[in-house]
Coordinates of C-alpha atoms in Angstrom, one line a residue:
S561 CA 0.0 0.0 0.0
D562 CA 1.1 3.6 -0.5
T563 CA 1.3 5.8 2.6
T564 CA 1.8 9.2 1.1
D565 CA -0.7 9.7 -1.6
G566 CA -3.9 8.1 -0.2
G567 CA -3.5 5.0 -2.3
G568 CA -4.9 1.8 -0.9
G569 CA -4.1 -1.9 -1.2
G570 CA -4.4 -1.7 -5.0
D571 CA -1.1 0.2 -5.4
C572 CA 1.6 -1.7 -7.2
L573 CA 5.1 -2.3 -5.8
A574 CA 6.5 0.4 -8.0
G575 CA 4.4 3.2 -6.4
D576 CA 2.5 5.8 -8.4
G577 CA 3.7 9.2 -7.5
S578 CA 6.8 11.4 -7.5
S579 CA 7.8 10.6 -3.9
D580 CA 6.1 7.4 -2.6
T581 CA 6.5 5.3 0.4
V582 CA 5.4 1.8 -0.4
T583 CA 4.9 -0.6 2.5
I584 CA 5.1 -4.3 1.7
P585 CA 3.4 -6.5 4.3
A586 CA 4.8 -9.6 5.9
G587 CA 4.7 -12.7 3.8
A588 CA 6.4 -14.3 0.8
I589 CA 6.0 -12.8 -2.7
L590 CA 7.0 -15.1 -5.6
L591 CA 7.6 -13.2 -8.8
T592 CA 6.2 -14.4 -12.1
S593 CA 7.9 -11.6 -14.1
D594 CA 10.5 -8.9 -13.8
L595 CA 9.7 -6.1 -11.3
P596 CA 9.4 -2.8 -13.2
A597 CA 12.4 -0.5 -13.1
L598 CA 11.7 2.5 -10.9
A599 CA 12.5 6.1 -11.9
N600 CA 10.7 8.3 -9.4
A601 CA 11.9 8.8 -5.8
V602 CA 10.5 6.0 -3.7
S603 CA 11.0 4.2 -0.4
L604 CA 10.2 0.5 -0.2
Q605 CA 9.6 -0.7 3.3
G606 CA 8.9 -4.2 4.4
A607 CA 7.8 -5.7 7.7
G608 CA 11.4 -6.9 8.6
M609 CA 14.1 -9.2 7.4
G610 CA 12.7 -12.7 7.1
Q611 CA 9.2 -11.4 7.4
T612 CA 8.8 -9.8 4.0
T613 CA 10.4 -11.9 1.4
I614 CA 10.5 -11.3 -2.4
D615 CA 11.6 -14.4 -4.3
G616 CA 12.7 -14.0 -7.9
D617 CA 12.1 -17.6 -8.7
G618 CA 15.7 -17.9 -9.9
Q619 CA 15.0 -15.9 -13.1
Y620 CA 13.4 -12.5 -12.6
Q621 CA 14.9 -9.0 -12.1
M622 CA 14.4 -7.8 -8.6
L623 CA 14.5 -4.2 -7.2
Q624 CA 15.8 -1.8 -9.9
F625 CA 16.2 2.0 -9.8
N626 CA 17.4 4.3 -12.6
G627 CA 17.1 8.0 -11.8
P628 CA 16.5 10.3 -14.7
T629 CA 18.3 13.3 -13.1
G630 CA 20.6 11.8 -10.5
N631 CA 18.9 13.7 -7.7
E632 CA 16.2 11.2 -6.9
Q633 CA 16.1 9.3 -3.5
F634 CA 15.7 5.6 -3.5
A635 CA 15.4 3.6 -0.3
V636 CA 14.9 -0.1 0.6
S637 CA 14.5 -1.4 4.1
D638 CA 13.2 -4.2 6.3
L639 CA 13.0 -7.1 3.8
T640 CA 14.6 -10.2 2.3
V641 CA 15.2 -10.8 -1.4
T642 CA 16.3 -14.1 -2.9
A643 CA 16.8 -16.1 -6.1
F644 CA 17.0 -13.2 -8.5
M645 CA 18.6 -12.2 -11.8
N646 CA 21.6 -9.9 -11.8
A647 CA 21.3 -8.0 -8.5
G648 CA 19.1 -8.1 -5.4
V649 CA 19.0 -4.3 -5.4
Y650 CA 20.3 -2.3 -8.4
G651 CA 20.5 1.4 -8.0
N652 CA 21.9 3.7 -10.7
N653 CA 22.1 7.5 -11.1
G654 CA 20.4 8.5 -7.8
N655 CA 21.0 8.6 -4.0
V656 CA 20.4 5.1 -2.7
S657 CA 19.8 3.9 0.9
I658 CA 19.7 0.2 1.9
N659 CA 18.9 -0.6 5.5
R660 CA 18.0 -3.7 7.4
A661 CA 18.0 -6.0 4.4
E662 CA 18.9 -9.6 3.8
I663 CA 20.1 -10.6 0.3
D664 CA 20.1 -14.3 -0.2
L665 CA 22.0 -15.2 -3.3
T666 CA 20.9 -18.9 -3.2
G667 CA 19.2 -20.0 -6.5
S668 CA 20.0 -16.8 -8.4
D669 CA 20.0 -16.7 -12.2
T670 CA 23.5 -17.3 -13.8
S671 CA 22.7 -16.5 -17.4
I672 CA 24.5 -13.1 -17.5
G673 CA 27.7 -14.4 -16.1
A674 CA 27.7 -12.5 -12.8
V675 CA 25.6 -12.1 -9.6
F676 CA 25.5 -9.1 -7.3
G677 CA 23.9 -8.7 -3.9
L678 CA 23.8 -4.9 -4.1
L679 CA 25.0 -3.1 -7.2
L680 CA 25.0 0.6 -6.7
R681 CA 26.5 2.8 -9.5
N682 CA 26.5 6.3 -10.9
S683 CA 26.5 6.7 -14.7
G684 CA 25.3 10.3 -14.6
V685 CA 26.6 13.9 -14.0
V686 CA 25.5 14.4 -10.4
I687 CA 27.6 13.1 -7.5
N688 CA 25.5 10.3 -5.8
T689 CA 25.5 9.2 -2.2
F690 CA 25.1 5.5 -1.3
E691 CA 24.2 4.3 2.2
V692 CA 24.3 0.7 3.2
S693 CA 23.7 -0.4 6.8
D694 CA 22.6 -3.5 8.7
V695 CA 22.7 -5.7 5.6
Y696 CA 23.3 -9.5 5.4
V697 CA 24.4 -10.9 2.1
H698 CA 25.0 -14.7 1.9
G699 CA 24.6 -18.0 0.2
G700 CA 25.0 -19.5 -3.3
N701 CA 27.3 -21.9 -5.1
F702 CA 28.1 -20.5 -8.6
N703 CA 30.0 -21.2 -11.8
L704 CA 30.4 -17.6 -12.9
G705 CA 33.0 -15.1 -13.9
A706 CA 32.3 -13.0 -10.8
V707 CA 30.1 -12.8 -7.7
Q708 CA 30.1 -9.6 -5.7
A709 CA 28.1 -9.2 -2.5
V710 CA 28.2 -5.4 -2.3
S711 CA 29.5 -3.4 -5.3
V712 CA 29.8 0.4 -5.5
N713 CA 31.1 1.9 -8.7
A714 CA 30.8 4.8 -11.1
A715 CA 31.0 5.1 -14.9
S716 CA 30.8 8.9 -15.2
S717 CA 32.7 12.1 -14.4
A718 CA 30.5 12.7 -11.3
G719 CA 31.7 10.0 -8.9
A720 CA 30.1 8.9 -5.7
T721 CA 30.4 8.7 -1.9
A722 CA 29.4 5.6 0.1
T723 CA 28.9 4.7 3.7
I724 CA 28.9 1.0 4.3
Q725 CA 28.4 -0.1 7.9
N726 CA 27.1 -3.1 10.0
V727 CA 27.3 -5.4 7.0
T728 CA 27.9 -9.2 7.0
V729 CA 28.9 -11.2 4.0
A730 CA 29.1 -14.9 4.4
N731 CA 29.3 -18.3 2.7
I732 CA 29.5 -17.6 -1.0
T733 CA 31.2 -20.1 -3.3
N734 CA 32.1 -19.4 -7.0
T735 CA 34.5 -20.8 -9.6
G736 CA 35.4 -17.3 -10.7
S737 CA 36.3 -14.3 -8.5
T738 CA 34.3 -13.8 -5.3
T739 CA 34.3 -10.4 -3.6
G740 CA 32.7 -9.3 -0.4
I741 CA 32.7 -5.5 -0.6
S742 CA 34.1 -3.7 -3.7
V743 CA 34.5 0.0 -4.4
G744 CA 35.5 1.3 -7.8
L745 CA 35.1 -1.9 -9.8
G746 CA 33.3 -1.1 -13.1
T747 CA 34.7 2.5 -13.3
T748 CA 36.1 2.4 -16.8
G749 CA 37.0 4.5 -19.8
N750 CA 38.2 8.1 -19.5
S751 CA 36.2 8.9 -16.4
T752 CA 37.7 11.4 -13.9
A753 CA 35.3 10.4 -11.2
D754 CA 36.5 9.6 -7.7
I755 CA 34.7 7.2 -5.3
H756 CA 35.0 7.7 -1.6
A757 CA 33.8 5.0 0.7
E758 CA 33.8 4.7 4.5
V759 CA 33.5 1.0 5.6
S760 CA 33.0 0.2 9.2
N761 CA 31.8 -2.6 11.4
V762 CA 31.8 -5.2 8.7
T763 CA 32.4 -9.0 8.7
V764 CA 33.3 -11.0 5.6
T765 CA 33.7 -14.7 6.0
G766 CA 33.5 -18.0 4.1
L767 CA 34.2 -16.7 0.6
V768 CA 35.5 -19.3 -1.9
S769 CA 36.8 -19.0 -5.4
T770 CA 38.0 -22.3 -6.9
T771 CA 39.9 -20.9 -9.8
Q772 CA 40.5 -17.1 -9.1
A773 CA 40.7 -14.6 -6.3
A774 CA 38.6 -14.5 -3.1
N775 CA 38.6 -10.8 -1.9
G776 CA 37.1 -9.6 1.4
L777 CA 37.4 -5.8 0.7
S778 CA 38.5 -4.5 -2.6
A779 CA 39.2 -1.0 -4.0
V780 CA 40.1 -0.8 -7.7
S781 CA 40.4 2.2 -10.0
F782 CA 40.7 2.5 -13.7
G783 CA 41.8 5.3 -16.0
N784 CA 42.0 8.7 -14.5
N785 CA 39.8 8.1 -11.5
A786 CA 40.6 7.1 -7.9
A787 CA 38.9 4.8 -5.5
Y788 CA 39.3 5.6 -1.8
M789 CA 38.2 3.2 1.0
T790 CA 38.5 4.1 4.7
I791 CA 38.2 0.9 6.8
S792 CA 37.5 0.6 10.5
H793 CA 36.5 -2.4 12.6
A794 CA 36.5 -5.0 9.8
T795 CA 36.8 -8.7 10.2
V796 CA 37.8 -10.8 7.2
T797 CA 38.2 -14.6 7.8
N798 CA 38.1 -17.9 6.0
L799 CA 38.8 -16.9 2.5
S800 CA 39.8 -19.6 0.0
G801 CA 41.0 -18.9 -3.5
V802 CA 43.9 -19.1 -6.0
D803 CA 44.7 -15.5 -4.8
I804 CA 43.5 -14.0 -1.5
G805 CA 42.8 -10.3 -1.2
L806 CA 41.9 -8.2 1.9

């Protein structure tokens, strides 16, 4: 239901106004098609992790946001998503906040060659802010080029700032690279964007790559840009791979 515009139970998950709050009640939602990509500012609020669950049935796109101007606000809180295509939450070209969310990678679609728990990126001309807190990303055994639990990147001249705190990443296995929290990956070309991330109170454990690198925390820059990661109170344990990164 929509709590800002007088909408009732007939409102769709995408909302219907320029600044919606959409409440999703407790229960399990099994998708039968891709959820529509959102463009307007919206806040999606469930009843709690493990109480509101959205299941992508191993084949459907989950929560997607593409801001038309880069100034939009997109928020997700208090829910679980699982078994999706591409990313549990994808936010692009807007200010994104993810709070109190569980991202279960188990059963996710592998057809595009990669799986992301959270994929937050900026491809526009406005500096974006990403906030991730009290998030649990876990599960899955994949045969993919890459699996990234939390990925923050930019592909523009604007860049981004990110605050990532109270996040746990656990028990993900992949033949290709497996990364817990990455900043800067995907910033390519002639971009002059910088990415600044503050990472605190995070735990990364049980990541496995059978043929490539297992990385707990990763900051990578390409071209003329720079990726900055400030880390405090981080625990990285039980990584297994051909190469091991922090």
